Short mmCIF file of C-alpha atoms and ligand atoms in Angstrom, two decimals:
data_model
loop_
_atom_site.label_atom_id
_atom_site.label_comp_id
_atom_site.label_asym_id
_atom_site.label_seq_id
_atom_site.Cartn_x
_atom_site.Cartn_y
_atom_site.Cartn_z
CA UNK F 135 0.00 0.00 0.00
CA UNK F 136 1.24 3.44 -0.89
CA UNK F 137 0.23 6.73 0.68
CA UNK F 138 -0.36 10.03 -1.07
CA UNK F 139 -1.22 13.56 0.04
CA UNK F 140 -4.59 15.27 -0.35
CA UNK F 141 -2.72 18.24 -1.87
CA UNK F 142 -1.01 16.09 -4.53
CA UNK F 143 2.56 17.17 -3.73
CA UNK F 144 4.07 14.09 -2.11
CA UNK F 145 5.74 11.15 -3.83
CA UNK F 146 3.87 7.94 -2.91
CA UNK F 147 5.30 6.61 0.36
CA UNK F 148 5.07 3.50 2.53
CA UNK F 149 3.28 3.28 5.89
CA UNK F 150 6.54 3.43 7.85
CA UNK F 151 7.56 6.58 5.97
CA UNK F 152 4.48 8.51 7.06
CA UNK F 153 4.09 6.89 10.50
CA UNK F 154 5.97 9.48 12.57
CA UNK F 155 4.82 12.50 10.59
CA UNK F 156 1.95 14.92 10.97
CA UNK F 157 1.11 16.98 7.89
CA UNK F 158 2.40 15.81 4.52
CA UNK F 159 5.35 17.93 3.25
CA UNK F 160 2.96 19.83 0.95
CA UNK F 161 0.64 20.76 3.84
CA UNK F 162 -1.96 18.09 3.03
CA UNK F 163 -3.04 14.95 4.85
CA UNK F 164 -1.91 11.45 3.96
CA UNK F 165 -4.28 8.78 2.66
CA UNK F 166 -3.93 5.36 1.01
CA UNK F 167 -3.77 5.46 -2.79
CA UNK F 168 -6.69 2.99 -2.77
CA UNK F 169 -8.77 1.69 0.11
CA UNK F 170 -8.43 -2.05 0.62
CA UNK F 171 -11.71 -3.91 0.23
CA UNK F 172 -13.12 -6.66 2.40
CA UNK F 173 -15.36 -9.27 0.79
CA UNK F 174 -18.49 -10.59 2.53
CA UNK F 175 -16.75 -13.97 2.81
CA UNK F 176 -13.76 -12.40 4.56
CA UNK F 177 -16.09 -10.50 6.88
CA UNK F 178 -17.88 -13.74 7.74
CA UNK F 179 -14.54 -15.33 8.55
CA UNK F 180 -13.78 -12.56 11.05
CA UNK F 181 -16.76 -13.32 13.29
CA UNK F 182 -14.85 -15.44 15.77
CA UNK F 183 -11.74 -13.28 16.02
CA UNK F 184 -10.50 -11.65 19.21
CA UNK F 185 -9.91 -7.89 19.11
CA UNK F 186 -6.13 -8.24 18.53
CA UNK F 187 -6.73 -10.81 15.77
CA UNK F 188 -9.25 -8.54 14.09
CA UNK F 189 -6.91 -5.56 14.44
CA UNK F 190 -4.15 -7.57 12.78
CA UNK F 191 -6.41 -8.70 9.91
CA UNK F 192 -7.31 -5.07 9.16
CA UNK F 193 -4.09 -3.21 9.96
CA UNK F 194 -1.95 -5.66 8.03
CA UNK F 195 -3.49 -4.17 4.90
CA UNK F 196 -2.52 -0.62 5.83
CA UNK F 197 0.88 -1.29 7.42
CA UNK F 198 2.05 -3.79 4.81
CA UNK F 199 5.70 -2.78 5.01
CA UNK F 200 5.99 -3.90 8.65
CA UNK F 201 6.84 -7.62 8.78
CA UNK F 202 3.65 -9.49 9.70
CA UNK F 203 5.15 -11.15 12.77
CA UNK F 204 6.33 -7.78 14.10
CA UNK F 205 2.98 -6.10 13.50
CA UNK F 206 1.21 -9.00 15.19
CA UNK F 207 3.49 -8.72 18.21
CA UNK F 208 2.95 -4.95 18.47
CA UNK F 209 -0.82 -5.39 18.31
CA UNK F 210 -0.79 -8.22 20.88
CA UNK F 211 1.31 -6.08 23.20
CA UNK F 212 -1.16 -3.17 22.84
CA UNK F 213 -4.62 -4.66 23.18
CA UNK F 214 -4.37 -6.43 26.52
CA UNK F 215 -6.69 -6.89 29.47
CA UNK F 216 -4.05 -5.14 31.59
CA UNK F 217 -4.34 -1.97 29.50
CA UNK F 218 -8.05 -2.05 28.60
CA UNK F 219 -9.53 -3.83 31.62
CA UNK F 220 -11.62 -6.12 29.40
CA UNK F 221 -10.87 -8.98 27.05
CA UNK F 222 -13.28 -7.51 24.49
CA UNK F 223 -11.24 -4.24 24.38
CA UNK F 224 -14.29 -2.58 22.79
CA UNK F 225 -17.29 -4.29 24.45
CA UNK F 226 -20.79 -3.84 23.04
CA UNK F 227 -23.64 -3.34 25.55
CA UNK F 228 -27.37 -3.03 24.78
CA UNK F 229 -28.90 0.35 25.71
CA UNK F 230 -32.41 -0.43 24.47
CA UNK F 231 -34.03 -2.63 21.85
CA UNK F 232 -31.82 -2.38 18.75
CA UNK F 233 -29.60 0.30 20.27
CA UNK F 234 -26.09 -0.50 21.40
CA UNK F 235 -23.19 1.19 23.11
CA UNK F 236 -19.73 0.47 21.67
CA UNK F 237 -17.43 0.91 24.68
CA UNK F 238 -14.17 2.52 23.60
CA UNK F 239 -13.16 4.10 26.89
CA UNK F 240 -11.60 1.29 28.89
CA UNK F 241 -8.00 2.28 28.24
CA UNK F 242 -5.75 3.99 30.80
CA UNK F 243 -7.16 7.53 30.37
CA UNK F 244 -10.79 6.40 30.10
CA UNK F 245 -11.35 7.91 26.62
CA UNK F 246 -11.47 6.45 23.11
CA UNK F 247 -8.23 8.14 22.07
CA UNK F 248 -6.37 5.43 24.00
CA UNK F 249 -7.38 2.80 21.43
CA UNK F 250 -5.32 4.49 18.73
CA UNK F 251 -2.63 6.12 20.87
CA UNK F 252 -1.71 2.99 22.83
CA UNK F 253 -0.91 1.34 19.49
CA UNK F 254 0.85 4.45 18.24
CA UNK F 255 3.20 4.38 21.24
CA UNK F 256 4.28 0.85 20.38
CA UNK F 257 4.54 1.60 16.64
CA UNK F 258 6.65 4.71 17.28
CA UNK F 259 9.01 2.86 19.61
CA UNK F 260 9.36 0.05 17.07
CA UNK F 261 10.06 2.44 14.18
CA UNK F 262 12.64 4.39 16.18
CA UNK F 263 14.42 1.20 17.25
CA UNK F 264 14.67 0.19 13.59
CA UNK F 265 16.35 3.44 12.60
CA UNK F 266 18.20 4.19 15.84
CA UNK F 267 16.41 7.55 15.88
CA UNK F 268 14.70 9.36 18.71
CA UNK F 269 11.78 11.71 19.03
CA UNK F 270 10.88 14.57 21.33
CA UNK F 271 7.12 14.95 21.24
CA UNK F 272 5.88 18.44 21.98
CA UNK F 273 2.19 18.98 22.54
CA UNK F 274 -0.40 21.31 24.03
CA UNK F 275 -3.46 20.03 25.81
CA UNK F 276 -6.51 21.26 27.64
CA UNK F 277 -7.05 17.77 29.03
CA UNK F 278 -7.86 14.63 27.06
CA UNK F 279 -5.35 14.43 24.23
CA UNK F 280 -2.35 15.19 26.40
CA UNK F 281 -3.04 12.49 28.91
CA UNK F 282 -3.76 9.90 26.20
CA UNK F 283 -0.46 10.77 24.54
CA UNK F 284 1.47 10.58 27.80
CA UNK F 285 0.00 7.21 28.76
CA UNK F 286 0.83 5.95 25.26
CA UNK F 287 4.45 7.12 25.31
CA UNK F 288 5.41 6.56 28.97
CA UNK F 289 8.47 4.39 29.33
CA UNK F 290 9.01 4.11 25.56
CA UNK F 291 12.61 3.94 24.43
CA UNK F 292 13.75 6.79 22.17
CA UNK F 293 10.75 8.96 23.02
CA UNK F 294 10.30 11.91 25.37
CA UNK F 295 7.10 13.88 25.79
CA UNK F 296 6.93 17.59 26.61
CA UNK F 297 3.31 18.43 27.29
CA UNK F 298 2.17 22.00 27.83
CA UNK F 299 -1.07 22.60 29.71
CA UNK F 300 -2.64 25.77 31.12
CA UNK F 301 -1.63 26.04 34.79
CA UNK F 302 -4.57 25.36 37.16
CA UNK F 303 -7.12 25.35 34.31
CA UNK F 304 -7.74 21.63 33.82
CA UNK F 305 -10.15 19.63 35.95
CA UNK F 306 -8.68 18.05 39.09
CA UNK F 307 -9.12 14.60 37.58
CA UNK F 308 -7.38 15.51 34.31
CA UNK F 309 -4.56 17.28 36.14
CA UNK F 310 -4.03 14.32 38.44
CA UNK F 311 -4.12 11.89 35.54
CA UNK F 312 -1.26 13.65 33.78
CA UNK F 313 0.80 14.99 36.66
CA UNK F 314 0.82 11.74 38.65
CA UNK F 315 2.93 10.05 35.96
CA UNK F 316 6.41 9.51 37.36
CA UNK F 317 8.06 8.16 34.20
CA UNK F 318 11.34 9.95 33.55
CA UNK F 319 10.53 10.41 29.82
CA UNK F 320 7.36 12.43 30.52
CA UNK F 321 7.64 16.17 31.20
CA UNK F 322 4.55 18.08 32.30
CA UNK F 323 4.94 21.81 31.81
CA UNK F 324 2.18 23.88 33.42
CA UNK F 325 2.13 27.18 31.56
CA UNK F 326 1.06 30.37 33.38
CA UNK F 327 -1.51 31.16 30.71
CA UNK F 328 -4.47 29.70 28.80
CA UNK F 329 -4.69 26.81 26.35
CA UNK F 330 -4.21 29.12 23.33
CA UNK F 331 -0.89 30.29 24.81
CA UNK F 332 0.23 26.66 25.02
CA UNK F 333 -0.80 26.06 21.43
CA UNK F 334 1.00 29.22 20.26
CA UNK F 335 4.21 28.06 21.94
CA UNK F 336 3.99 24.68 20.18
CA UNK F 337 3.48 26.47 16.85
CA UNK F 338 6.38 28.82 17.46
CA UNK F 339 8.73 25.95 18.34
CA UNK F 340 7.55 23.91 15.33
CA UNK F 341 8.10 26.90 13.02
CA UNK F 342 11.69 27.15 14.21
CA UNK F 343 12.82 24.62 11.61
CA UNK F 344 16.46 24.53 12.71
CA UNK F 345 15.46 23.81 16.31
CA UNK F 346 12.83 21.31 15.19
CA UNK F 347 15.36 19.35 13.13
CA UNK F 348 18.16 19.55 15.68
CA UNK F 349 16.01 18.22 18.54
CA UNK F 350 13.80 15.86 16.47
CA UNK F 351 10.59 17.58 17.56
CA UNK F 352 7.44 15.66 16.66
CA UNK F 353 3.74 15.72 17.50
CA UNK F 354 0.95 13.20 18.02
CA UNK F 355 -2.07 15.14 16.87
CA UNK F 356 -5.24 13.67 15.45
CA UNK F 357 -4.19 14.03 11.81
CA UNK F 358 -1.67 11.21 12.19
CA UNK F 359 -2.71 8.51 9.72
CA UNK F 360 -1.93 5.55 12.00
CA UNK F 361 -4.42 6.89 14.54
CA UNK F 362 -7.18 6.89 11.94
CA UNK F 363 -6.18 3.39 10.78
CA UNK F 364 -6.28 1.99 14.33
CA UNK F 365 -9.79 3.41 14.77
CA UNK F 366 -11.12 1.59 11.70
CA UNK F 367 -10.87 -1.68 13.64
CA UNK F 368 -13.59 -0.93 16.18
CA UNK F 369 -16.18 -0.16 13.49
CA UNK F 370 -15.69 -3.72 12.26
CA UNK F 371 -15.79 -4.95 15.85
CA UNK F 372 -19.09 -3.14 16.49
CA UNK F 373 -20.66 -4.45 13.32
CA UNK F 374 -19.52 -8.03 14.01
CA UNK F 375 -20.94 -7.87 17.54
CA UNK F 376 -24.50 -6.82 16.65
CA UNK F 377 -25.16 -8.54 13.31
CA UNK F 378 -25.89 -12.15 12.49
CA UNK F 379 -25.72 -12.21 8.70
CA UNK F 380 -23.17 -10.87 6.31
CA UNK F 381 -24.99 -8.12 4.44
CA UNK F 382 -26.87 -6.76 7.45
CA UNK F 383 -26.63 -2.99 7.69
CA UNK F 384 -26.12 -0.96 10.85
CA UNK F 385 -25.76 2.75 11.59
CA UNK F 386 -23.19 4.39 13.85
CA UNK F 387 -23.67 7.56 15.90
CA UNK F 388 -20.36 9.32 16.53
CA UNK F 389 -19.67 12.29 18.86
CA UNK F 390 -17.37 14.39 16.66
CA UNK F 391 -14.82 17.15 16.94
CA UNK F 392 -11.81 16.91 14.65
CA UNK F 393 -13.50 14.30 12.42
CA UNK F 394 -10.87 11.67 13.29
CA UNK F 395 -13.18 9.08 14.80
CA UNK F 396 -15.92 9.26 12.17
CA UNK F 397 -13.33 9.45 9.38
CA UNK F 398 -12.32 5.93 10.41
CA UNK F 399 -15.98 4.85 10.18
CA UNK F 400 -16.24 6.37 6.73
CA UNK F 401 -13.16 4.41 5.59
CA UNK F 402 -14.59 1.20 7.10
CA UNK F 403 -17.70 1.79 4.96
CA UNK F 404 -15.55 2.40 1.88
CA UNK F 405 -13.79 -0.91 2.62
CA UNK F 406 -17.11 -2.68 2.32
CA UNK F 407 -18.45 -2.80 5.89
CA UNK F 408 -22.27 -2.66 5.61
CA UNK F 409 -22.82 0.72 7.29
CA UNK F 410 -26.05 2.50 6.32
CA UNK F 411 -25.67 5.80 8.12
CA UNK F 412 -22.77 7.58 9.73
CA UNK F 413 -24.54 9.87 12.13
CA UNK F 414 -22.28 12.76 13.03
CA UNK F 415 -23.04 14.54 16.30
CA UNK F 416 -21.63 17.90 17.32
CA UNK F 417 -22.23 19.97 20.43
CA UNK F 418 -22.90 23.73 20.28
CA UNK F 419 -19.74 24.04 18.17
CA UNK F 420 -21.51 22.80 15.07
CA UNK F 421 -19.07 23.45 12.22
CA UNK F 422 -19.52 19.93 10.86
CA UNK F 423 -23.28 19.75 11.35
CA UNK F 424 -23.55 23.01 9.40
CA UNK F 425 -21.51 21.52 6.57
CA UNK F 426 -23.51 18.31 6.22
CA UNK F 427 -26.77 20.28 6.32
CA UNK F 428 -25.85 23.17 4.04
CA UNK F 429 -22.69 22.32 2.09
CA UNK F 430 -20.93 25.32 3.64
CA UNK F 431 -17.77 24.64 5.65
CA UNK F 432 -17.18 27.73 7.77
CA UNK F 433 -14.37 27.57 10.30
CA UNK F 434 -14.70 29.58 13.49
CA UNK F 435 -12.30 31.99 15.15
CA UNK F 436 -10.99 30.79 18.50
CA UNK F 437 -13.06 33.43 20.35
CA UNK F 438 -16.19 32.00 18.65
CA UNK F 439 -15.63 28.55 20.14
CA UNK F 440 -18.07 27.89 22.99
CA UNK F 441 -16.77 26.19 26.14
CA UNK F 442 -19.23 23.37 26.67
CA UNK F 443 -19.84 20.43 28.97
CA UNK F 444 -18.52 18.13 26.20
CA UNK F 445 -15.18 19.96 26.02
CA UNK F 446 -13.32 17.48 23.80
CA UNK F 447 -15.67 18.44 20.97
CA UNK F 448 -15.08 22.20 21.32
CA UNK F 449 -13.38 22.84 18.00
CA UNK F 450 -13.07 25.75 15.59
CA UNK F 451 -12.21 23.59 12.58
CA UNK F 452 -12.04 19.85 11.98
CA UNK F 453 -8.44 18.91 11.30
CA UNK F 454 -9.18 15.55 9.65
CA UNK F 455 -11.96 16.85 7.39
CA UNK F 456 -9.66 17.34 4.41
CA UNK F 457 -9.39 13.55 4.05
CA UNK F 458 -13.11 13.23 3.45
CA UNK F 459 -13.30 16.27 1.18
CA UNK F 460 -10.48 14.86 -0.97
CA UNK F 461 -12.63 11.81 -1.73
CA UNK F 462 -15.78 13.92 -2.09
CA UNK F 463 -14.22 16.04 -4.84
CA UNK F 464 -13.18 12.96 -6.80
CA UNK F 465 -9.64 12.87 -5.36
CA UNK F 466 -8.59 15.94 -7.31
CA UNK F 467 -5.79 17.63 -5.33
CA UNK F 468 -6.17 20.86 -7.33
CA UNK F 469 -9.75 21.24 -6.05
CA UNK F 470 -8.61 20.53 -2.47
CA UNK F 471 -5.84 23.13 -2.75
CA UNK F 472 -8.30 25.71 -4.07
CA UNK F 473 -10.81 25.01 -1.30
CA UNK F 474 -8.23 25.29 1.49
CA UNK F 475 -6.84 28.43 -0.12
CA UNK F 476 -10.35 29.85 0.08
CA UNK F 477 -10.59 28.80 3.74
CA UNK F 478 -7.40 30.73 4.45
CA UNK F 479 -8.55 33.89 2.71
CA UNK F 480 -12.33 33.90 3.33
CA UNK F 481 -12.82 31.55 6.26
CA UNK F 482 -15.26 29.27 4.44
CA UNK F 483 -16.01 27.31 1.28
CA UNK F 484 -19.39 26.50 -0.17
CA UNK F 485 -20.08 23.24 -2.01
CA UNK F 486 -23.89 23.57 -1.92
CA UNK F 487 -24.31 24.32 -5.62
CA UNK F 488 -21.75 21.75 -6.81
CA UNK F 489 -22.23 18.14 -7.88
CA UNK F 490 -19.82 17.25 -5.05
CA UNK F 491 -22.53 18.04 -2.53
CA UNK F 492 -24.88 15.60 -4.26
CA UNK F 493 -22.22 12.92 -3.84
CA UNK F 494 -21.79 13.87 -0.19
CA UNK F 495 -25.54 13.62 0.41
CA UNK F 496 -25.41 10.06 -0.92
CA UNK F 497 -22.35 9.08 1.11
CA UNK F 498 -24.32 7.96 4.17
CA UNK F 499 -23.50 10.95 6.37
CA UNK F 500 -26.25 12.64 8.33
CA UNK F 501 -25.75 15.05 11.20
CA UNK F 502 -27.20 16.93 14.11
CA UNK F 503 -26.12 18.94 17.13
CA UNK F 504 -26.76 18.82 20.83
CA UNK F 505 -26.88 21.38 23.63
CA UNK F 506 -26.09 21.25 27.34
CA UNK F 507 -29.78 20.65 28.12
CA UNK F 508 -29.87 17.81 25.54
CA UNK F 509 -26.84 16.18 27.17
CA UNK F 510 -28.37 16.37 30.64
CA UNK F 511 -31.72 14.99 29.40
CA UNK F 512 -30.01 12.19 27.44
CA UNK F 513 -27.82 11.13 30.38
CA UNK F 514 -30.97 10.95 32.55
CA UNK F 515 -33.00 9.11 29.93
CA UNK F 516 -30.33 6.48 29.25
CA UNK F 517 -29.82 5.98 32.99
CA UNK F 518 -33.55 5.57 33.64
CA UNK F 519 -34.01 3.16 30.74
CA UNK F 520 -30.88 1.03 31.06
CA UNK F 521 -29.17 1.82 34.37
CA UNK F 522 -26.06 2.78 32.38
CA UNK F 523 -24.34 6.11 33.02
CA UNK F 524 -22.92 7.68 29.85
CA UNK F 525 -20.62 10.69 29.67
CA UNK F 526 -21.48 14.07 28.13
CA UNK F 527 -19.76 13.42 24.76
CA UNK F 528 -21.39 10.03 24.36
CA UNK F 529 -24.70 11.71 25.24
CA UNK F 530 -24.31 14.11 22.30
CA UNK F 531 -23.95 11.05 20.05
CA UNK F 532 -26.91 9.20 21.54
CA UNK F 533 -29.13 12.29 21.27
CA UNK F 534 -28.39 12.83 17.58
CA UNK F 535 -28.30 9.08 16.88
CA UNK F 536 -31.86 8.64 18.13
CA UNK F 537 -33.04 11.49 15.88
CA UNK F 538 -31.68 9.73 12.81
CA UNK F 539 -32.47 6.20 13.79
CA UNK F 540 -34.29 3.98 11.28
CA UNK F 541 -36.70 1.30 12.42
CA UNK F 542 -35.36 -2.28 12.27
CA UNK F 543 -31.80 -1.13 11.76
CA UNK F 544 -29.34 -1.59 14.64
CA UNK F 545 -27.94 1.71 15.92
CA UNK F 546 -24.47 1.58 17.45
CA UNK F 547 -23.65 4.58 19.64
CA UNK F 548 -19.94 5.13 20.00
CA UNK F 549 -18.88 5.79 23.60
CA UNK F 550 -15.94 8.20 23.62
CA UNK F 551 -15.26 8.66 27.34
CA UNK F 552 -16.28 7.24 30.70
CA UNK F 553 -18.53 9.40 32.90
CA UNK F 554 -15.91 9.30 35.69
CA UNK F 555 -13.94 11.89 33.72
CA UNK F 556 -16.80 14.39 33.88
CA UNK F 557 -18.08 13.98 37.42
CA UNK F 558 -19.58 17.47 37.80
CA UNK F 559 -21.81 17.11 34.75
CA UNK F 560 -23.00 13.70 35.90
CA UNK F 561 -23.88 15.09 39.33
CA UNK F 562 -25.80 17.85 37.58
CA UNK F 563 -27.71 15.35 35.44
CA UNK F 564 -28.33 12.55 37.95
CA UNK F 565 -27.77 14.05 41.38
CA UNK F 566 -25.01 11.60 42.21
CA UNK F 567 -21.46 11.05 40.97
CA UNK F 568 -20.62 8.24 38.54
CA UNK F 569 -18.70 5.17 39.64
CA UNK F 570 -14.97 5.29 39.24
CA UNK F 571 -13.24 2.26 37.75
CA UNK F 572 -11.04 0.29 40.13
CA UNK F 573 -7.62 1.84 40.56
CA UNK F 574 -8.80 5.42 39.98
CA UNK F 575 -10.41 6.01 43.39
CA UNK F 576 -7.53 7.98 44.89
CA UNK F 577 -6.10 9.49 41.72
CA UNK F 578 -6.15 13.06 43.03
CA UNK F 579 -4.16 12.07 46.13
CA UNK F 580 -1.18 10.66 44.25
CA UNK F 581 2.07 12.66 44.24
CA UNK F 582 2.31 14.98 41.23
CA UNK F 583 5.30 15.77 39.05
CA UNK F 584 5.22 18.97 36.94
CA UNK F 585 7.01 22.22 36.42
CA UNK F 586 5.41 25.67 36.19
CA UNK F 587 6.73 27.81 33.34
CA UNK F 588 5.98 31.24 31.85
CA UNK F 589 4.39 31.95 28.47
CA UNK F 590 7.86 32.22 27.01
CA UNK F 591 9.04 30.33 23.93
CA UNK F 592 12.72 30.76 24.82
CA UNK F 593 12.26 29.38 28.30
CA UNK F 594 10.49 26.32 26.92
CA UNK F 595 13.05 25.74 24.16
CA UNK F 596 15.71 25.97 26.82
CA UNK F 597 13.86 23.38 28.92
CA UNK F 598 13.68 21.04 25.93
CA UNK F 599 17.41 21.49 25.23
CA UNK F 600 18.21 20.49 28.80
CA UNK F 601 15.89 17.48 28.85
CA UNK F 602 15.73 16.25 25.24
CA UNK F 603 16.78 12.74 24.26
C1 LIG P 948 -11.41 13.61 20.98
C2 LIG P 948 -12.77 13.34 21.52
C3 LIG P 948 -13.93 13.43 20.71
C4 LIG P 948 -13.89 13.91 19.28
O1 LIG P 948 -13.29 13.00 18.42
P1 LIG P 948 -12.74 13.44 16.97
O2 LIG P 948 -11.96 12.29 16.48
O3 LIG P 948 -11.89 14.66 17.21
O4 LIG P 948 -13.93 13.75 16.13
C5 LIG P 948 -15.16 13.10 21.28
N1 LIG P 948 -15.25 12.71 22.57
C6 LIG P 948 -14.16 12.60 23.37
C7 LIG P 948 -14.36 12.18 24.79
C8 LIG P 948 -12.90 12.89 22.88
O5 LIG P 948 -11.82 12.81 23.70
#
């Protein structure tokens, strides 16, 4: 399998060549030249597979330049009961008749990002051992992504993580999750500022190309192709768990922000998985819902982003969206370049009057948005009907999923975090806190390891110089 860029300016490359990278050299996103297809007979043969076996069957097609035995070992090492607290890795639980919850939040940070990032940690370590290279990952986080990345990279040879977070602005749980890590390759830098300051520092350091090259600075953001690939697996897993015959269709409801999760579902559908609808749910930050309803993709300014009770979906633009648009415009990189040029100059593009939008309307995507009141009502309703407590992000998905549900068609609602991460919202909805999984009871009491720094690029570069691998 060879990978190309959505902007058309990258020579076709192998999986291992694009593994450690973020953006393609031409500023686009990487995608396979062709999607592999899965026949109904192959699908039928996957029914009895364990999660690691299924992951291998699928990922082997995308990472075909990693020797099969090595890839198998990396996958087996990743998807364990020890890391995900359940043999199923992504267990499926009934919520109501014909409605299911696909549990993706049993990894170390209790959010779905662990499923991809835990594998990424092992893939990165493997790739760096092959080349003798090393990587200093620099990131900014307001909570979820940073902790997932740290738990994926802790203790990995050849990798150090420098994670910037706004000092005293994350929840106690999120802070404790990150700062309690004692691994010597993890560096928590609490910046005296807000999240945007952290992000600006990361940008400034990344734009210093000499520094970036000298200290092998990398990132682990959601545009990384391997993350999308790893997420394809659980769409197959969900389908296999709720269907009994090979052409049976299901729909998925997906709480969305950067379009990474649902992009994986879209690719699973392109591979031949019988998915009828991909139901995209946003919160009040409804950039993507607006697009699927109107054909207009209008990015927001950071001051226009609402801070909501499903904070991991508070986005101004959807960084993975270019992958989908590339396909929607017939894989013509010139059209993609023109559209993103327009985004830069005007802040939006409008496909409503183009044939592309007709194609998009037939692609299976439908969408809707959800408010704080909707989340509270949905958490209560699901709890009353099933006894299951869902988190605020998952509630956005369930709310919109139920609006687009078709009779007689299984609806799989993707769970993106455990309620324990968002205790205050659960108390507001139900009047009592959610259960914490075993081992997390005293998280906030553990000793914390972090350093407070100023909003100062030089100070942070200096810190990296002193602590880099
Ligand atoms: C990251 C995240 C999302 C959004 O996923 P995307 O891949 O960015 O669309 C939704 N819910 C939770 C809990 C998340 O952490």
